[in-house]
Every structure is written in structure tokens, then in C-alpha cells.
mmCIF file of C-alpha atoms and ligand atoms in Angstrom:
data_model
loop_
_atom_site.group_PDB
_atom_site.id
_atom_site.type_symbol
_atom_site.label_atom_id
_atom_site.label_comp_id
_atom_site.label_asym_id
_atom_site.label_seq_id
_atom_site.Cartn_x
_atom_site.Cartn_y
_atom_site.Cartn_z
ATOM 1 C CA MET A 1 42.625 91.069 45.436
ATOM 2 C CA GLU A 2 41.789 94.641 46.231
ATOM 3 C CA ILE A 3 43.519 97.745 44.904
ATOM 4 C CA GLN A 4 44.013 100.208 47.755
ATOM 5 C CA THR A 5 44.710 103.894 47.269
ATOM 6 C CA ASN A 6 46.998 106.309 49.138
ATOM 7 C CA PHE A 7 48.600 103.276 50.809
ATOM 8 C CA SER A 8 51.411 103.721 53.368
ATOM 9 C CA LEU A 9 54.570 101.763 52.502
ATOM 10 C CA LYS A 10 56.224 102.319 55.900
ATOM 11 C CA ASN A 11 55.805 98.656 56.852
ATOM 12 C CA TYR A 12 56.809 97.476 53.377
ATOM 13 C CA ASN A 13 60.369 98.854 53.252
ATOM 14 C CA THR A 14 63.124 97.887 55.689
ATOM 15 C CA PHE A 15 64.331 101.507 55.939
ATOM 16 C CA SER A 16 60.862 102.206 57.508
ATOM 17 C CA ILE A 17 60.511 105.328 55.393
ATOM 18 C CA GLU A 18 57.057 106.878 55.312
ATOM 19 C CA ALA A 19 56.033 107.081 51.650
ATOM 20 C CA LYS A 20 52.661 106.545 50.016
ATOM 21 C CA ALA A 21 51.716 104.434 47.022
ATOM 22 C CA ASN A 22 49.146 106.024 44.770
ATOM 23 C CA GLN A 23 47.665 102.525 44.359
ATOM 24 C CA PHE A 24 48.704 99.233 45.985
ATOM 25 C CA VAL A 25 47.790 95.617 45.358
ATOM 26 C CA ALA A 26 49.212 92.355 46.721
ATOM 27 C CA VAL A 27 49.059 89.414 44.303
ATOM 28 C CA LYS A 28 49.021 85.809 45.562
ATOM 29 C CA ASN A 29 49.432 83.830 42.330
ATOM 30 C CA VAL A 30 50.295 84.187 38.636
ATOM 31 C CA GLY A 31 46.593 84.329 37.691
ATOM 32 C CA GLU A 32 46.038 87.363 39.921
ATOM 33 C CA LEU A 33 49.221 88.978 38.649
ATOM 34 C CA LYS A 34 48.146 88.518 35.016
ATOM 35 C CA ALA A 35 44.686 89.908 35.767
ATOM 36 C CA VAL A 36 46.108 93.001 37.514
ATOM 37 C CA LEU A 37 48.446 93.689 34.604
ATOM 38 C CA GLU A 38 45.702 93.171 31.997
ATOM 39 C CA GLN A 39 43.170 95.318 33.832
ATOM 40 C CA ASN A 40 45.584 98.182 34.495
ATOM 41 C CA LYS A 41 47.408 98.450 31.186
ATOM 42 C CA SER A 42 47.596 102.237 31.180
ATOM 43 C CA GLU A 43 48.822 102.560 34.793
ATOM 44 C CA LYS A 44 52.499 102.987 35.583
ATOM 45 C CA LYS A 45 53.647 99.930 37.576
ATOM 46 C CA PHE A 46 56.121 99.523 40.410
ATOM 47 C CA ILE A 47 57.193 96.079 41.630
ATOM 48 C CA LEU A 48 57.677 95.486 45.341
ATOM 49 C CA GLY A 49 59.108 92.354 46.970
ATOM 50 C CA GLY A 50 60.267 92.543 50.585
ATOM 51 C CA GLY A 51 61.326 96.206 50.268
ATOM 52 C CA SER A 52 64.806 95.444 51.645
ATOM 53 C CA ASN A 53 66.793 96.927 48.795
ATOM 54 C CA MET A 54 65.186 100.272 48.168
ATOM 55 C CA LEU A 55 65.266 103.825 49.462
ATOM 56 C CA LEU A 56 61.940 105.571 48.949
ATOM 57 C CA THR A 57 62.690 109.260 48.415
ATOM 58 C CA LYS A 58 59.158 110.202 47.380
ATOM 59 C CA ASN A 59 55.615 108.921 47.127
ATOM 60 C CA ILE A 60 55.160 106.358 44.367
ATOM 61 C CA GLU A 61 52.860 107.696 41.678
ATOM 62 C CA ALA A 62 52.133 104.260 40.262
ATOM 63 C CA LEU A 63 50.295 101.009 40.904
ATOM 64 C CA VAL A 64 52.539 99.212 43.381
ATOM 65 C CA ILE A 65 52.316 95.448 42.810
ATOM 66 C CA HIS A 66 53.470 93.549 45.880
ATOM 67 C CA VAL A 67 54.650 90.107 44.738
ATOM 68 C CA ASP A 68 53.269 87.659 47.318
ATOM 69 C CA LEU A 69 53.287 84.394 45.334
ATOM 70 C CA LYS A 70 53.858 81.413 47.658
ATOM 71 C CA GLY A 71 54.928 77.794 47.241
ATOM 72 C CA LYS A 72 58.009 75.663 46.721
ATOM 73 C CA LYS A 73 58.576 72.209 45.276
ATOM 74 C CA ILE A 74 61.144 69.765 43.973
ATOM 75 C CA VAL A 75 60.957 69.693 40.185
ATOM 76 C CA LYS A 76 63.677 67.160 39.419
ATOM 77 C CA GLU A 77 66.343 65.121 41.202
ATOM 78 C CA ASN A 78 69.033 62.532 40.743
ATOM 79 C CA GLU A 79 71.400 60.882 43.204
ATOM 80 C CA ASP A 80 73.582 63.959 43.584
ATOM 81 C CA PHE A 81 71.423 66.991 42.893
ATOM 82 C CA VAL A 82 67.942 68.371 43.379
ATOM 83 C CA TRP A 83 66.238 71.113 41.389
ATOM 84 C CA VAL A 84 64.014 73.185 43.690
ATOM 85 C CA GLU A 85 61.500 75.731 42.470
ATOM 86 C CA SER A 86 60.285 78.534 44.716
ATOM 87 C CA GLN A 87 57.575 81.066 43.988
ATOM 88 C CA ALA A 88 58.761 84.669 44.002
ATOM 89 C CA GLY A 89 57.000 85.810 47.177
ATOM 90 C CA GLU A 90 58.568 83.235 49.506
ATOM 91 C CA ASN A 91 60.777 84.814 52.165
ATOM 92 C CA TRP A 92 64.394 84.118 51.186
ATOM 93 C CA HIS A 93 65.727 83.219 54.638
ATOM 94 C CA GLU A 94 62.827 80.866 55.374
ATOM 95 C CA PHE A 95 63.425 79.229 52.001
ATOM 96 C CA VAL A 96 67.142 78.807 52.791
ATOM 97 C CA LEU A 97 66.284 77.213 56.178
ATOM 98 C CA TRP A 98 63.830 74.860 54.447
ATOM 99 C CA THR A 99 66.512 73.713 51.962
ATOM 100 C CA ILE A 100 68.911 73.077 54.854
ATOM 101 C CA GLU A 101 66.263 71.044 56.714
ATOM 102 C CA GLN A 102 65.995 68.815 53.612
ATOM 103 C CA ASN A 103 69.834 68.530 53.619
ATOM 104 C CA PHE A 104 70.071 70.376 50.282
ATOM 105 C CA GLY A 105 73.331 72.297 49.995
ATOM 106 C CA GLY A 106 74.322 75.513 48.247
ATOM 107 C CA LEU A 107 72.424 78.346 49.886
ATOM 108 C CA GLU A 108 73.673 78.085 53.491
ATOM 109 C CA ASN A 109 76.211 80.943 53.202
ATOM 110 C CA MET A 110 73.358 83.268 52.170
ATOM 111 C CA SER A 111 71.331 82.683 55.350
ATOM 112 C CA LEU A 112 69.548 85.669 56.889
ATOM 113 C CA ILE A 113 69.613 87.920 53.808
ATOM 114 C CA PRO A 114 66.285 89.772 53.926
ATOM 115 C CA GLY A 115 63.838 89.931 51.025
ATOM 116 C CA ASN A 116 62.014 87.553 48.724
ATOM 117 C CA VAL A 117 63.186 84.638 46.594
ATOM 118 C CA GLY A 118 61.880 86.307 43.423
ATOM 119 C CA THR A 119 64.146 89.307 43.903
ATOM 120 C CA THR A 120 67.352 87.326 44.433
ATOM 121 C CA PRO A 121 68.276 87.255 40.708
ATOM 122 C CA VAL A 122 67.694 91.015 40.332
ATOM 123 C CA GLN A 123 70.973 91.939 41.983
ATOM 124 C CA ASN A 124 72.511 88.441 42.070
ATOM 125 C CA ILE A 125 72.512 88.527 45.870
ATOM 126 C CA GLY A 126 75.553 87.233 47.615
ATOM 127 C CA ALA A 127 77.337 86.837 50.920
ATOM 128 C CA TYR A 128 80.319 84.995 52.385
ATOM 129 C CA GLY A 129 81.864 83.930 49.090
ATOM 130 C CA THR A 130 78.633 82.698 47.474
ATOM 131 C CA GLU A 131 76.276 84.322 44.985
ATOM 132 C CA ILE A 132 72.887 83.287 43.703
ATOM 133 C CA LYS A 133 74.370 82.642 40.269
ATOM 134 C CA ASP A 134 76.288 79.663 41.717
ATOM 135 C CA THR A 135 73.082 77.630 42.199
ATOM 136 C CA PHE A 136 70.630 79.471 39.931
ATOM 137 C CA VAL A 137 69.214 77.438 37.018
ATOM 138 C CA SER A 138 66.444 79.623 35.594
ATOM 139 C CA CYS A 139 63.556 81.877 36.483
ATOM 140 C CA GLU A 140 60.093 82.468 35.081
ATOM 141 C CA ALA A 141 58.956 86.021 34.542
ATOM 142 C CA ILE A 142 55.892 87.743 33.178
ATOM 143 C CA SER A 143 56.146 90.585 30.705
ATOM 144 C CA ILE A 144 54.533 93.736 32.112
ATOM 145 C CA GLU A 145 53.822 94.896 28.549
ATOM 146 C CA ASN A 146 52.033 91.836 27.073
ATOM 147 C CA GLN A 147 51.628 89.398 30.032
ATOM 148 C CA GLU A 148 53.517 86.617 28.249
ATOM 149 C CA MET A 149 55.577 84.266 30.418
ATOM 150 C CA ARG A 150 59.266 84.013 29.614
ATOM 151 C CA MET A 151 61.956 81.714 30.970
ATOM 152 C CA PHE A 152 65.356 83.301 31.698
ATOM 153 C CA SER A 153 68.293 80.872 31.765
ATOM 154 C CA LYS A 154 71.439 81.644 33.743
ATOM 155 C CA GLU A 155 73.062 82.940 30.529
ATOM 156 C CA ASP A 156 70.048 85.190 29.806
ATOM 157 C CA CYS A 157 70.421 86.802 33.233
ATOM 158 C CA HIS A 158 73.914 88.276 32.548
ATOM 159 C CA PHE A 159 74.838 87.992 36.213
ATOM 160 C CA GLY A 160 77.636 90.176 37.558
ATOM 161 C CA TYR A 161 78.598 91.602 40.940
ATOM 162 C CA ARG A 162 75.201 92.781 42.307
ATOM 163 C CA GLU A 163 74.067 92.994 38.687
ATOM 164 C CA SER A 164 71.786 91.208 36.235
ATOM 165 C CA VAL A 165 69.736 91.800 33.117
ATOM 166 C CA PHE A 166 66.854 92.812 35.422
ATOM 167 C CA LYS A 167 68.773 95.924 36.520
ATOM 168 C CA ASN A 168 69.796 96.730 32.952
ATOM 169 C CA GLU A 169 68.325 95.706 29.557
ATOM 170 C CA ALA A 170 65.177 94.131 31.078
ATOM 171 C CA LYS A 171 64.723 96.737 33.839
ATOM 172 C CA GLU A 172 61.065 97.354 34.733
ATOM 173 C CA GLN A 173 59.915 95.083 31.875
ATOM 174 C CA TYR A 174 59.447 91.775 33.703
ATOM 175 C CA ILE A 175 58.160 90.519 37.022
ATOM 176 C CA ILE A 176 59.940 87.376 38.187
ATOM 177 C CA THR A 177 57.349 84.830 39.346
ATOM 178 C CA SER A 178 59.497 81.809 40.317
ATOM 179 C CA VAL A 179 63.114 80.684 40.490
ATOM 180 C CA ILE A 180 64.757 77.241 40.154
ATOM 181 C CA PHE A 181 67.969 76.394 42.044
ATOM 182 C CA LYS A 182 70.160 73.312 41.627
ATOM 183 C CA LEU A 183 71.313 72.143 45.052
ATOM 184 C CA THR A 184 73.502 69.284 46.239
ATOM 185 C CA LYS A 185 72.030 66.208 47.963
ATOM 186 C CA ARG A 186 75.434 64.834 48.965
ATOM 187 C CA ASN A 187 79.112 65.832 48.659
ATOM 188 C CA HIS A 188 78.108 69.333 49.711
ATOM 189 C CA LYS A 189 80.603 72.031 48.775
ATOM 190 C CA ILE A 190 81.024 73.522 52.225
ATOM 191 C CA ASN A 191 82.727 76.928 51.876
ATOM 192 C CA ILE A 192 83.957 78.396 55.141
ATOM 193 C CA SER A 193 86.984 80.220 53.795
ATOM 194 C CA TYR A 194 85.331 83.616 53.621
ATOM 195 C CA GLY A 195 85.024 86.190 56.396
ATOM 196 C CA ASP A 196 84.759 84.980 59.962
ATOM 197 C CA ILE A 197 82.887 81.706 59.359
ATOM 198 C CA SER A 198 85.777 79.436 60.355
ATOM 199 C CA THR A 199 86.518 81.547 63.456
ATOM 200 C CA GLU A 200 82.848 81.373 64.460
ATOM 201 C CA LEU A 201 82.823 77.581 63.981
ATOM 202 C CA ALA A 202 86.071 77.219 65.931
ATOM 203 C CA LYS A 203 84.461 79.067 68.860
ATOM 204 C CA ASN A 204 82.054 76.125 69.060
ATOM 205 C CA SER A 205 84.808 73.562 68.376
ATOM 206 C CA ILE A 206 83.259 72.557 65.048
ATOM 207 C CA THR A 207 85.818 71.191 62.586
ATOM 208 C CA ASN A 208 83.671 69.368 60.036
ATOM 209 C CA PRO A 209 80.526 71.519 59.804
ATOM 210 C CA THR A 210 77.130 70.469 58.507
ATOM 211 C CA LEU A 211 75.009 72.778 56.322
ATOM 212 C CA LYS A 212 73.046 73.759 59.430
ATOM 213 C CA GLU A 213 76.224 74.579 61.366
ATOM 214 C CA VAL A 214 77.509 76.794 58.538
ATOM 215 C CA SER A 215 74.123 78.522 58.389
ATOM 216 C CA ASN A 216 74.104 79.032 62.172
ATOM 217 C CA ALA A 217 77.616 80.509 62.018
ATOM 218 C CA VAL A 218 76.590 82.916 59.239
ATOM 219 C CA ILE A 219 73.467 83.897 61.195
ATOM 220 C CA ALA A 220 75.506 84.559 64.353
ATOM 221 C CA ILE A 221 78.052 86.695 62.481
ATOM 222 C CA ARG A 222 75.378 88.678 60.643
ATOM 223 C CA GLN A 223 73.425 89.283 63.856
ATOM 224 C CA SER A 224 76.546 90.576 65.576
ATOM 225 C CA LYS A 225 77.516 92.880 62.699
ATOM 226 C CA LEU A 226 74.371 94.127 60.987
ATOM 227 C CA PRO A 227 71.511 96.075 62.538
ATOM 228 C CA ASP A 228 68.157 94.265 62.482
ATOM 229 C CA PRO A 229 65.799 96.329 60.269
ATOM 230 C CA LYS A 230 62.984 95.596 62.756
ATOM 231 C CA GLU A 231 64.923 97.577 65.364
ATOM 232 C CA LEU A 232 66.784 100.118 63.208
ATOM 233 C CA GLY A 233 65.639 100.897 59.668
ATOM 234 C CA ASN A 234 68.263 100.056 57.045
ATOM 235 C CA SER A 235 68.769 98.389 53.704
ATOM 236 C CA GLY A 236 71.980 96.464 54.350
ATOM 237 C CA SER A 237 75.041 97.600 52.401
ATOM 238 C CA PHE A 238 74.123 100.954 50.940
ATOM 239 C CA PHE A 239 77.055 101.029 48.508
ATOM 240 C CA LYS A 240 78.735 98.433 46.320
ATOM 241 C CA ASN A 241 82.409 97.708 46.893
ATOM 242 C CA PRO A 242 84.153 99.538 44.042
ATOM 243 C CA ILE A 243 86.096 97.480 41.520
ATOM 244 C CA LEU A 244 89.209 99.240 40.215
ATOM 245 C CA LEU A 245 91.652 98.486 37.440
ATOM 246 C CA LYS A 246 94.916 97.418 39.043
ATOM 247 C CA THR A 247 96.750 100.216 37.234
ATOM 248 C CA ASP A 248 94.414 102.850 38.739
ATOM 249 C CA PHE A 249 94.418 101.142 42.122
ATOM 250 C CA GLU A 250 98.215 101.124 42.331
ATOM 251 C CA LYS A 251 98.381 104.905 41.938
ATOM 252 C CA ILE A 252 95.896 105.353 44.811
ATOM 253 C CA HIS A 253 97.575 102.663 46.907
ATOM 254 C CA GLN A 254 100.895 104.512 46.728
ATOM 255 C CA LYS A 255 99.216 107.505 48.377
ATOM 256 C CA PHE A 256 97.236 105.362 50.856
ATOM 257 C CA PRO A 257 99.350 102.239 51.523
ATOM 258 C CA GLU A 258 97.047 101.180 54.379
ATOM 259 C CA MET A 259 94.100 100.875 51.926
ATOM 260 C CA LYS A 260 92.413 97.458 52.127
ATOM 261 C CA TYR A 261 91.799 95.504 48.877
ATOM 262 C CA TYR A 262 91.118 92.051 47.416
ATOM 263 C CA GLU A 263 92.457 90.900 44.069
ATOM 264 C CA ILE A 264 89.574 89.605 41.992
ATOM 265 C CA SER A 265 91.363 89.004 38.690
ATOM 266 C CA GLU A 266 94.699 89.636 37.056
ATOM 267 C CA THR A 267 93.614 93.141 36.154
ATOM 268 C CA GLU A 268 91.110 94.145 38.841
ATOM 269 C CA VAL A 269 90.932 94.686 42.583
ATOM 270 C CA LYS A 270 87.935 95.218 44.849
ATOM 271 C CA VAL A 271 88.162 97.837 47.591
ATOM 272 C CA PRO A 272 85.870 97.631 50.650
ATOM 273 C CA ALA A 273 83.545 100.646 50.454
ATOM 274 C CA GLY A 274 83.011 100.431 54.235
ATOM 275 C CA TRP A 275 86.712 101.052 54.826
ATOM 276 C CA LEU A 276 86.728 104.077 52.481
ATOM 277 C CA ILE A 277 83.665 105.532 54.242
ATOM 278 C CA GLU A 278 85.188 104.958 57.657
ATOM 279 C CA GLN A 279 88.463 106.649 56.619
ATOM 280 C CA ALA A 280 86.432 109.555 55.231
ATOM 281 C CA GLY A 281 85.151 110.068 58.787
ATOM 282 C CA PHE A 282 81.528 109.008 58.415
ATOM 283 C CA LYS A 283 81.306 105.935 60.667
ATOM 284 C CA GLY A 284 78.679 106.642 63.338
ATOM 285 C CA LYS A 285 77.866 110.090 61.895
ATOM 286 C CA ARG A 286 74.268 111.215 62.380
ATOM 287 C CA ILE A 287 72.404 114.117 60.777
ATOM 288 C CA GLY A 288 68.934 114.357 62.289
ATOM 289 C CA ASP A 289 67.486 110.853 62.018
ATOM 290 C CA ALA A 290 69.671 109.844 59.055
ATOM 291 C CA GLY A 291 72.912 108.157 60.014
ATOM 292 C CA VAL A 292 75.811 105.858 59.283
ATOM 293 C CA HIS A 293 75.779 102.795 61.517
ATOM 294 C CA LYS A 294 78.211 102.967 64.433
ATOM 295 C CA ASN A 295 79.785 99.554 63.734
ATOM 296 C CA GLN A 296 79.231 99.208 59.986
ATOM 297 C CA ALA A 297 80.131 102.252 57.877
ATOM 298 C CA LEU A 298 78.582 100.617 54.796
ATOM 299 C CA VAL A 299 75.118 100.620 56.353
ATOM 300 C CA LEU A 300 73.027 103.806 56.394
ATOM 301 C CA VAL A 301 70.266 103.856 58.990
ATOM 302 C CA ASN A 302 67.002 105.571 59.805
ATOM 303 C CA TYR A 303 66.951 106.422 63.525
ATOM 304 C CA GLY A 304 63.197 106.965 63.393
ATOM 305 C CA ASN A 305 61.710 109.657 61.249
ATOM 306 C CA ALA A 306 64.311 110.306 58.558
ATOM 307 C CA THR A 307 62.915 110.950 55.112
ATOM 308 C CA GLY A 308 64.290 109.093 52.117
ATOM 309 C CA GLN A 309 65.598 112.412 50.810
ATOM 310 C CA GLU A 310 67.595 112.988 54.028
ATOM 311 C CA ILE A 311 69.210 109.564 53.735
ATOM 312 C CA LEU A 312 69.897 110.206 50.048
ATOM 313 C CA ASN A 313 71.528 113.561 50.888
ATOM 314 C CA LEU A 314 73.766 111.858 53.449
ATOM 315 C CA SER A 315 74.706 109.193 50.887
ATOM 316 C CA LYS A 316 75.657 111.903 48.381
ATOM 317 C CA GLU A 317 77.814 113.672 50.956
ATOM 318 C CA ILE A 318 79.577 110.361 51.636
ATOM 319 C CA GLN A 319 80.100 109.711 47.908
ATOM 320 C CA LYS A 320 81.562 113.188 47.408
ATOM 321 C CA THR A 321 83.926 113.019 50.399
ATOM 322 C CA VAL A 322 85.145 109.526 49.444
ATOM 323 C CA PHE A 323 85.739 110.733 45.883
ATOM 324 C CA ASP A 324 87.535 113.909 47.016
ATOM 325 C CA THR A 325 89.703 111.895 49.436
ATOM 326 C CA PHE A 326 90.546 108.801 47.392
ATOM 327 C CA GLY A 327 89.455 109.599 43.821
ATOM 328 C CA VAL A 328 87.201 106.501 43.992
ATOM 329 C CA LEU A 329 83.538 106.612 43.014
ATOM 330 C CA ILE A 330 81.301 104.453 45.214
ATOM 331 C CA GLU A 331 77.944 103.566 43.671
ATOM 332 C CA ALA A 332 74.707 102.830 45.527
ATOM 333 C CA GLU A 333 73.758 99.150 45.758
ATOM 334 C CA VAL A 334 70.322 100.132 47.054
ATOM 335 C CA ASN A 335 67.682 101.091 44.464
ATOM 336 C CA ILE A 336 66.938 104.799 44.854
ATOM 337 C CA ILE A 337 63.259 105.355 44.128
HETATM 338 C C1 FAD B 401 69.977 94.007 56.926
HETATM 339 C C2 FAD B 401 70.142 93.734 55.461
HETATM 340 C C3 FAD B 401 71.188 92.923 55.013
HETATM 341 C C4 FAD B 401 71.359 92.655 53.652
HETATM 342 N N1 FAD B 401 72.386 91.838 53.276
HETATM 343 C C5 FAD B 401 72.567 91.549 51.961
HETATM 344 C C6 FAD B 401 73.625 90.670 51.550
HETATM 345 O O1 FAD B 401 74.384 90.136 52.359
HETATM 346 N N2 FAD B 401 73.764 90.420 50.222
HETATM 347 C C7 FAD B 401 72.939 90.965 49.283
HETATM 348 O O2 FAD B 401 73.138 90.688 48.095
HETATM 349 N N3 FAD B 401 71.917 91.797 49.653
HETATM 350 C C8 FAD B 401 71.709 92.098 50.950
HETATM 351 N N4 FAD B 401 70.698 92.938 51.323
HETATM 352 C C9 FAD B 401 69.838 93.537 50.283
HETATM 353 C C10 FAD B 401 68.510 92.782 50.039
HETATM 354 O O3 FAD B 401 68.233 91.897 51.081
HETATM 355 C C11 FAD B 401 68.537 91.999 48.732
HETATM 356 O O4 FAD B 401 68.865 92.830 47.653
HETATM 357 C C12 FAD B 401 67.182 91.315 48.437
HETATM 358 O O5 FAD B 401 67.316 90.410 47.363
HETATM 359 C C13 FAD B 401 66.089 92.312 48.127
HETATM 360 O O6 FAD B 401 64.858 91.599 48.066
HETATM 361 P P1 FAD B 401 63.466 92.295 48.257
HETATM 362 O O7 FAD B 401 62.417 91.278 47.925
HETATM 363 O O8 FAD B 401 63.365 92.932 49.592
HETATM 364 O O9 FAD B 401 63.548 93.410 47.105
HETATM 365 P P2 FAD B 401 62.822 94.828 47.000
HETATM 366 O O10 FAD B 401 63.548 95.818 47.851
HETATM 367 O O11 FAD B 401 61.365 94.692 47.203
HETATM 368 O O12 FAD B 401 63.106 95.168 45.460
HETATM 369 C C14 FAD B 401 64.411 95.431 44.981
HETATM 370 C C15 FAD B 401 64.324 95.747 43.478
HETATM 371 O O13 FAD B 401 63.870 94.621 42.749
HETATM 372 C C16 FAD B 401 62.629 94.877 42.074
HETATM 373 N N5 FAD B 401 61.807 93.664 42.259
HETATM 374 C C17 FAD B 401 61.278 93.192 43.431
HETATM 375 N N6 FAD B 401 60.639 92.026 43.215
HETATM 376 C C18 FAD B 401 60.760 91.761 41.891
HETATM 377 C C19 FAD B 401 60.298 90.692 41.043
HETATM 378 N N7 FAD B 401 59.593 89.658 41.511
HETATM 379 N N8 FAD B 401 60.598 90.751 39.716
HETATM 380 C C20 FAD B 401 61.330 91.780 39.198
HETATM 381 N N9 FAD B 401 61.781 92.810 39.947
HETATM 382 C C21 FAD B 401 61.504 92.788 41.269
HETATM 383 C C22 FAD B 401 62.054 96.112 42.746
HETATM 384 O O14 FAD B 401 61.231 96.869 41.863
HETATM 385 C C23 FAD B 401 63.322 96.867 43.138
HETATM 386 O O15 FAD B 401 63.829 97.588 42.035
HETATM 387 C C24 FAD B 401 70.480 93.218 52.695
HETATM 388 C C25 FAD B 401 69.415 94.035 53.141
HETATM 389 C C26 FAD B 401 69.249 94.288 54.501
HETATM 390 C C27 FAD B 401 68.090 95.127 54.946
#
């Protein structure tokens, strides 16, 4: 476990932004993590997982701790359910594929989301009608301040739409070291009602899909819609879909009757940020090497040598134009560093 200085993070963030870490260390287990925290008490710390949900706008003047803890195991099971624990540094998609191979259900709709298992509770990741909170049981985390381990139950995590305690009250105080999920062993709750999953399955004449078939359908849809960060730097959806009070929404909807929306409760509706951005004229727009993806207006991309600041500037221009056009504020989902 070696602390490196002036370390390039270009290969450690999916936007492929060139930014340097003052100091960088990769930790392989909880013992190493504890030791690094104890030995560097006075240093500012920055936690890095897979780097797929951050925009680096400057060099990081801190000790960057890359969470690389590996391992997964079954901790409990009965006839219907299994409790699986994964260490934080496991790659999420590989973990999902492993659960599917064991015929454990619950994570299949979240196939191919980049990043690490340990980061999934931070923004309560989700896709195709499923969120991590649906299968999450608890996570272990270490306090950066005093190195004590703490268990966070589902209730402790205060999960919301792309939100949790780790983005709010507990922000930058804990490093998640492992997560436990409760998955089905039989009577899987196959959910193909969202997005294009059923259309994708129908293409292959599948009427009663297995976990693997749902996962394959999700993978195929994602590959056709989202740019692969290995080929074109990006961080997935740059903005969250704004949630509006129905009363506010109705006023805007009168002016823009073609506006897309989904009712999420009796009082709230969700509006697709991608649609707002597209209507505001940004789809496919490129300024230097910073751009908006040509097929997905919600995804900002780095065509090669964009700086984080250039992508941030573009995102601010988008926010302003969307606000001026629709009176709706779209907030970044990506962590701006
Ligand atoms: C192509 C693409 C598609 C995507 N699609 C989706 C999607 O469908 N749904 C979705 O929800 N997200 C999506 N994302 C976003 C991203 O994959 C998730 O947010 C993922 O969970 C981030 O994991 P990471 O390990 O890369 O986090 P990082 O980017 O490394 O970190 C994100 C934040 O969490 C903190 N952090 C990292 N590890 C820990 C830890 N162990 N303990 C505490 N804090 C930590 C970091 O300091 C940072 O603030 C997508 C991203 C890309 C590039």
C-alpha cells in the first residue's frame, strides 16, 4: 500500500478528465483502510470508487483513497431469500452478473450500471423501475474521523430519488466498506414494465423471461442508448429528472402541452430532464471537446481533451436555458468536484 504523489486520475474517472491527485492510495481491505486513515489524520481525504459519477473540475488537493476492497459471500439464507454481502470495491455489473448466475433475483434491471458496489447506496442507484433501496439490507462503513465501524440500516440511509444520508447529513464522514442485499431464490419478481424491456424481449420472442434474459435485454437497450465511457468519456445522466408539485407543473404544462411527464404521487410529477434539454436545443451541441450526446440529451460527453471546467460551463448554460424556457430548475446528478 503505497501513497503516490501528483497522481493522474485520467484513468480513474469515466469522463476521462485529466486532473491530478495531490496524494493517491488504493486500499485492498478494511485493515489497510483503517491504517491509512489513522496514519494520515491531518490530511484532507477524498473517496474514489469507480469514478463514474463525478466531474473533476480541478486537481484534488487531498489524499485520494481509492476503495478497492474485494470479496463477496452469502451471509444468510432460507428457502425463499438469500442475503449476499459484497465488499465495496467489487465492480457493480460483475456483481450483478454473479448474482444472476446463482439464480438470485432483484438486481437484474440494474445490469451494466458502471461503478462499484460500495458506492451504490450513495445515490441509491436505479434503472428500469428498480432502485438499490428495493433489495438493500444494510451497509458497513468506517468513520473517517475516528475509524470506528458503523452499520447503516435501510432506515438510517434515508434513501430518496438519487439521494441518501451519504450525500447529506453523513457526507464525507464515512467510507462504505461493504453492502448486504436481500435477493430472491425463487418466485422472482420479474419487472419488465419499465422502458423498452418488454419490446426488447419480444424482439427475441421471449414471453416468460428468466433473470438472465431480463439482464440481457437491459444490457442491449443500454448499449444501444448510452455511450460507452471507454469510447466516449461521460458520467451517464448528468442531471436528475426534476420532480415538480402538480400545481406548479400544471401551469407549465398549459404553456407547453407537449411536455412529457410521469405521475409519481398524488401531488408530484417527474419531468424527463433529457426532453427539456432537447427542447432547449442542446441535443448534439458541441463546444470544443465538451458536448451533449447526439442521441441522449441527458448525457454530457468529453470528445477528447475537454477540461472539467468546460463541461461544467456547458452544464450551467444548459441549466440556465432550461430554466429561462420552462421555469424548471434541473440539478446535477453527477458530483461536481
Ligand atoms: C454510462 C453510465 C451510465 C450510468 N447509468 C446510471 C444509471 O442507470 N443509474 C444510476 O443510478 N447511475 C448511473 N450512472 C452513475 C454511476 O454509475 C453510479 O452513480 C455509480 O454508483 C457510481 O459509482 P462509482 O463507484 O463509480 O462512484 P464514484 O464516481 O467513484 O463516486 C461517487 C461519489 O461517491 C463517493 N464514494 C465513492 N465510493 C464511496 C464509498 N465506498 N463510501 C462513501 N462514499 C463513496 C465519492 O466520493 C463521490 O462523491 C451511470 C454512469 C455512467 C458513466
